[in-house]
Coordinates of C-alpha atoms in Angstrom, one line a residue:
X1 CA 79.3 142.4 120.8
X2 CA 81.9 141.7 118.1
X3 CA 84.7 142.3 120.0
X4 CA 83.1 139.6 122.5
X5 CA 82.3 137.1 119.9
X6 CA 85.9 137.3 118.4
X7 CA 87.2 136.4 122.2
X8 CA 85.5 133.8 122.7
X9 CA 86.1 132.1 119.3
X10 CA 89.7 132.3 119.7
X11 CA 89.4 131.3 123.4
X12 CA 87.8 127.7 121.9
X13 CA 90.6 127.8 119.2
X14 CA 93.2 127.9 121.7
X15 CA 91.2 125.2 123.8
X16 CA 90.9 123.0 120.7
X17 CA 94.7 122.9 119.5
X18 CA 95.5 122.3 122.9
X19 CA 93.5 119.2 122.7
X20 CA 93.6 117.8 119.3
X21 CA 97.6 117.7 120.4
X22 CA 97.1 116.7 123.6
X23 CA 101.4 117.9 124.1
X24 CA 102.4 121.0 125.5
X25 CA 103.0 123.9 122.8
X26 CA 105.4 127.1 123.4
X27 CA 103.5 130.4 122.7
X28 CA 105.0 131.2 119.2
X29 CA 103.5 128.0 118.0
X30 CA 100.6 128.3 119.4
X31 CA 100.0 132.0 117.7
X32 CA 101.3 130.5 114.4
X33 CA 99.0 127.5 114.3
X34 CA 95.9 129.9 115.1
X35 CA 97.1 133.0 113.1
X36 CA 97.1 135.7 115.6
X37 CA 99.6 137.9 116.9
X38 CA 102.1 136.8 120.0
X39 CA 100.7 139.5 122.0
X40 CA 97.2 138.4 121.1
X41 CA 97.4 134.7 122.0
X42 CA 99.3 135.7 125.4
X43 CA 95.9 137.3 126.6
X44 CA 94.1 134.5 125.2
X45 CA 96.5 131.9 127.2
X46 CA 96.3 134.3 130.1
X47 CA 92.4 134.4 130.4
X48 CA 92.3 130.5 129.7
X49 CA 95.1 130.1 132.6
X50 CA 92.9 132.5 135.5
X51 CA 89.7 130.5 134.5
X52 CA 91.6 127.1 134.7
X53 CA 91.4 125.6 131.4
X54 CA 94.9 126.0 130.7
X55 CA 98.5 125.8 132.6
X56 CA 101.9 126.8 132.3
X57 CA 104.7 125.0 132.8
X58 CA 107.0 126.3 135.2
X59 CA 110.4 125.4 134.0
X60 CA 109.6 125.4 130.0
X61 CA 107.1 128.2 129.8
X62 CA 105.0 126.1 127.8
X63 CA 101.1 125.9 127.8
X64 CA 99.2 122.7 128.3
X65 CA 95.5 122.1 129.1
X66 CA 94.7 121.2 132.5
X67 CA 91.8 117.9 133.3
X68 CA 88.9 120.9 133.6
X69 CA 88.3 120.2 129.7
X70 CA 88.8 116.3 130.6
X71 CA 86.1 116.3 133.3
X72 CA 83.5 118.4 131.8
X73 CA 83.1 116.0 129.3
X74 CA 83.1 112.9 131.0
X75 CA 80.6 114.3 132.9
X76 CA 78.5 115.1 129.7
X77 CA 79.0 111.7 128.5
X78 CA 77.7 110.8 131.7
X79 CA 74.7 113.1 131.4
X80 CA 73.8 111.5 128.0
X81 CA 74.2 107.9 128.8
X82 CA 75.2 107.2 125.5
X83 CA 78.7 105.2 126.9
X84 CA 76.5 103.8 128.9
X85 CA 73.9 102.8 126.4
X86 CA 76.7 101.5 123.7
X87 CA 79.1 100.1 126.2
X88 CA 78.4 96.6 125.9
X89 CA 78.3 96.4 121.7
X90 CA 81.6 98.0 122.3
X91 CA 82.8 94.9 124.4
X92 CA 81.4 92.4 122.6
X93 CA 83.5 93.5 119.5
X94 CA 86.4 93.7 121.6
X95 CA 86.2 90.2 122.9
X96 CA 85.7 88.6 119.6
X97 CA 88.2 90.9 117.6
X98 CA 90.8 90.7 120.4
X99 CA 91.9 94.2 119.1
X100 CA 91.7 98.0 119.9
X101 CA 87.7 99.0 119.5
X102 CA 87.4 102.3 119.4
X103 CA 83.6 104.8 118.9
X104 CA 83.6 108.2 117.2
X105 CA 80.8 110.5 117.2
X106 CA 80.0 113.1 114.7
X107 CA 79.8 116.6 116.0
X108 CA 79.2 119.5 113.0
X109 CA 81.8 118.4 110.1
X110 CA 84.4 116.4 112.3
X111 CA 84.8 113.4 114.4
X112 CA 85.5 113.1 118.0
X113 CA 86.4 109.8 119.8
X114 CA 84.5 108.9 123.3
X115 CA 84.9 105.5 123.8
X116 CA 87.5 102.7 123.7
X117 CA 87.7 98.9 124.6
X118 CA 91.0 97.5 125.1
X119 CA 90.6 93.3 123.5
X120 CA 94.1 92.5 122.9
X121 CA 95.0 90.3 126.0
X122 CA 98.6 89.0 125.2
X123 CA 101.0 90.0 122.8
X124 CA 101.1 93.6 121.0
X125 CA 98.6 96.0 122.1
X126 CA 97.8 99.2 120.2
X127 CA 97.7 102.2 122.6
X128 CA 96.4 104.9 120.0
X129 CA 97.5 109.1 121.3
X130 CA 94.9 110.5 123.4
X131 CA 93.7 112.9 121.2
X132 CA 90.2 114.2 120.6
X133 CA 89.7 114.7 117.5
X134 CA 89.6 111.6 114.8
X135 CA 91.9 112.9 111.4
X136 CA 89.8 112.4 108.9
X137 CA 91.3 111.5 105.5
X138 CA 93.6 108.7 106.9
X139 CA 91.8 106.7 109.7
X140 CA 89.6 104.2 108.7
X141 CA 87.1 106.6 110.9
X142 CA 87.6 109.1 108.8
X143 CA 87.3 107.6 105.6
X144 CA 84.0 105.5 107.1
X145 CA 82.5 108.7 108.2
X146 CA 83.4 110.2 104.5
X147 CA 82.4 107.7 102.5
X148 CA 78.8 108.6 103.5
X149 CA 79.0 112.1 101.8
X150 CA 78.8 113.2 98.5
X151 CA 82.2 112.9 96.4
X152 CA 82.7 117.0 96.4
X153 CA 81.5 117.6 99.8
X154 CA 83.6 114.7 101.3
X155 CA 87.0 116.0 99.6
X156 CA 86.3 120.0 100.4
X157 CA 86.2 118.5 104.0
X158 CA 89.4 116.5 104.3
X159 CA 91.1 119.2 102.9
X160 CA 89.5 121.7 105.6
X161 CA 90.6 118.9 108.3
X162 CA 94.1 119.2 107.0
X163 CA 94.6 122.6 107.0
X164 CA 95.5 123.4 110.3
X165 CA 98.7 124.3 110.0
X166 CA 100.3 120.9 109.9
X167 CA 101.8 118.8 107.1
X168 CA 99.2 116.6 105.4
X169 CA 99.3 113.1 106.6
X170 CA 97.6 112.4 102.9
X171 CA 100.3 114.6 101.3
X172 CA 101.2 111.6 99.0
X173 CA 97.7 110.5 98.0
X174 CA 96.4 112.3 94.7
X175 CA 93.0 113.2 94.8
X176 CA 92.2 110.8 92.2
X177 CA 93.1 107.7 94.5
X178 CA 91.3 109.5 97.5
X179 CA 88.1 109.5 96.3
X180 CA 88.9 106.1 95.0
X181 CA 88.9 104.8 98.1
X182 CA 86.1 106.6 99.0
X183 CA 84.1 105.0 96.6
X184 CA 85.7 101.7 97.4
X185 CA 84.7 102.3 100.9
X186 CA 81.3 103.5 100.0
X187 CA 80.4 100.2 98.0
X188 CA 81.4 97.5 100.4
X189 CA 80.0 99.3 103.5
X190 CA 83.6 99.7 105.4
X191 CA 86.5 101.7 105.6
X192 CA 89.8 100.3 105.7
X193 CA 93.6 102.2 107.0
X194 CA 96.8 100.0 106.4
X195 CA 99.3 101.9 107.9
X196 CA 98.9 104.9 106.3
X197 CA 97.3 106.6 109.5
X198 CA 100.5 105.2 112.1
X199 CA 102.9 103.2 111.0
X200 CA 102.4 99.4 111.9
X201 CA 98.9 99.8 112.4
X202 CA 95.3 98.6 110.5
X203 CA 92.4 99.6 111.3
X204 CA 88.7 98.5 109.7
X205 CA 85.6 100.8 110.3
X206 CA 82.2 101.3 109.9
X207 CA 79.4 104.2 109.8
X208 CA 76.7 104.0 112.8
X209 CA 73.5 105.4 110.6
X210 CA 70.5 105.7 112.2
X211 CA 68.8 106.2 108.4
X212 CA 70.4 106.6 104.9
X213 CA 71.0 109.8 105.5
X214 CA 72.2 110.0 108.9
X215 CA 75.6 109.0 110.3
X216 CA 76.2 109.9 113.7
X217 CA 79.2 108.2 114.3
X218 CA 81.6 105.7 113.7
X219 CA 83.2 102.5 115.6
X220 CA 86.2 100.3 114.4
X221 CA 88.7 97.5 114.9
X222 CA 92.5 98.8 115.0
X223 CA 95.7 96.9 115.6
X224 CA 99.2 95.8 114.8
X225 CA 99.7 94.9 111.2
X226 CA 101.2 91.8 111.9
X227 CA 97.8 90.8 113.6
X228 CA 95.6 92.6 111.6
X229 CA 96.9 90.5 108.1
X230 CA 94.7 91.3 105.0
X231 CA 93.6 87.7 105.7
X232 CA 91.6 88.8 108.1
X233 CA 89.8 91.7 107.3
X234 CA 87.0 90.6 105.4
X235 CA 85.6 88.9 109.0
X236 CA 86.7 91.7 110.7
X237 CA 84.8 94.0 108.7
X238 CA 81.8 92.0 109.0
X239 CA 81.7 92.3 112.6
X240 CA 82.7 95.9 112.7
X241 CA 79.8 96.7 110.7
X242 CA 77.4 94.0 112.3
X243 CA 78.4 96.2 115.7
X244 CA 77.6 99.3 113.5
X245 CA 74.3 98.4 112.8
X246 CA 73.8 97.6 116.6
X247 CA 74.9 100.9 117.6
X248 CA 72.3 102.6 115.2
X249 CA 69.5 100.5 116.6
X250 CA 70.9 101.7 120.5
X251 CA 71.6 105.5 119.7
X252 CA 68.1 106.6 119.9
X253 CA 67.8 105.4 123.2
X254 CA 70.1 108.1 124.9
X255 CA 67.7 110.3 123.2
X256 CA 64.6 109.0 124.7
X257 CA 66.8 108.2 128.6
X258 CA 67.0 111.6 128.0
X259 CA 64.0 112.8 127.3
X260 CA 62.6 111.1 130.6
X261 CA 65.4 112.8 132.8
X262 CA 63.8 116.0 130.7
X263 CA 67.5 117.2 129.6

């Protein structure tokens, strides 16, 4: 049973570098990022390759994940109805923000995006990475989904998001000036990135709490800096977290849609 256990965790591993990066990845990075042997992440890449999670490409050799991962999900989102459900908060900010809105949802100690509204209609338009997973400790996202933790347990998990093998995006930021933020963040209700997740880009975000002590997600404003000026922010912010606090009043209902359907 062991044996089984550690397959399948390192199956999921390979599955979640794959699509954290959402690129292609040679098999020597791929065993270095997850500490395992080459020979080791070859069966892994294998299995994942017969059951159809992951391809190789021809020419490169390189692995990539296929749309199996892609579809399974949407059709969990669809199962939950919680797109569905939030979808029209989602535009609504869009339309009066004119800017990238974007909805993360918590899931264990990290956040995942599932939703996005495009508002910009003329001009620059910020097209974010498709990625899955939200990097915590630079996105406004992040920092609005850490600002609701405790100081200590906030910090031990930005550093645990950040050690994945990859160079810090926060490298520069002393801990000191972190939980600054934090706390800045914390007090005013909203999180705030200028540039220091992309370059060229601010985004402004907010915790969706269904109490005090429960965030479930987050949902935020993003675009080009020379949109996005720090004249702006302050209304911004207040309709990013005037959305929040719709989305909190909304959540529960995918919970009781789904209760009726008996999932």
């Amino acid at each position: 049973m062991r044996v089984v256990n550690s397959l399948v965790e390192r199956c999921f591993a390979v599955i979640e570098l794959l699509a954290n990066d959402a690129s292609a990845m040679r098999l020597g990075e791929i065993a270095e990022r997850l500490d395992l042997q080459k020979s080791a992440a070859h069966r892994m890449l294998t299995l994942l390759c017969d059951m159809g999670w992951v391809e190789q490409d021809s020419v490169t050799g390189y692995y990539r994940l296929t749309l199996r991962l892609a579809i399974v999900g949407q059709r969990f989102l669809s199962a939950t109805s919680l797109t569905d459900v939030c979808q029209p908060a989602l535009e609504e900010l869009a339309s009066e923000s004119a800017e990238l809105v974007r909805m993360a949802v918590v899931q264990g100690e990290t956040l995942t995006w599932i939703s996005q509204v495009q508002g910009a209609q003329k001009g620059l338009r910020y097209q974010p990475e498709l990625v899955a997973k939200v990097r915590l400790a630079t996105t406004a996202n992040g920092r609005a989904y850490l600002s609701t933790l405790a100081s200590t347990e906030a910090m031990r998990i930005a550093l645990h998001d950040s050690g994945d093998g990859r160079k810090s995006q926060h490298g520069n930021v002393s801990v000191e000036d972190f939980l600054e933020e934090l706390k800045l963040s914390r007090d005013r209700g909203w999180a705030l990135s200028n540039e220091e997740a992309e370059p060229g880009v601010v985004a402004i975000a907010a915790p969706i709490k269904l109490s005090a002590e429960k965030t479930v997600g987050t949902v935020s404003v993003a675009g080009p800096s020379s949109r996005l000026t720090q004249d702006r922010h302050e209304a911004i912010a207040a309709s990013v977290m005037s959305t929040a606090e719709k989305l909190g009043e909304l959540w529960p209902l995918r919970e009781k849609y789904n209760n009726g359907r008996g999932l």
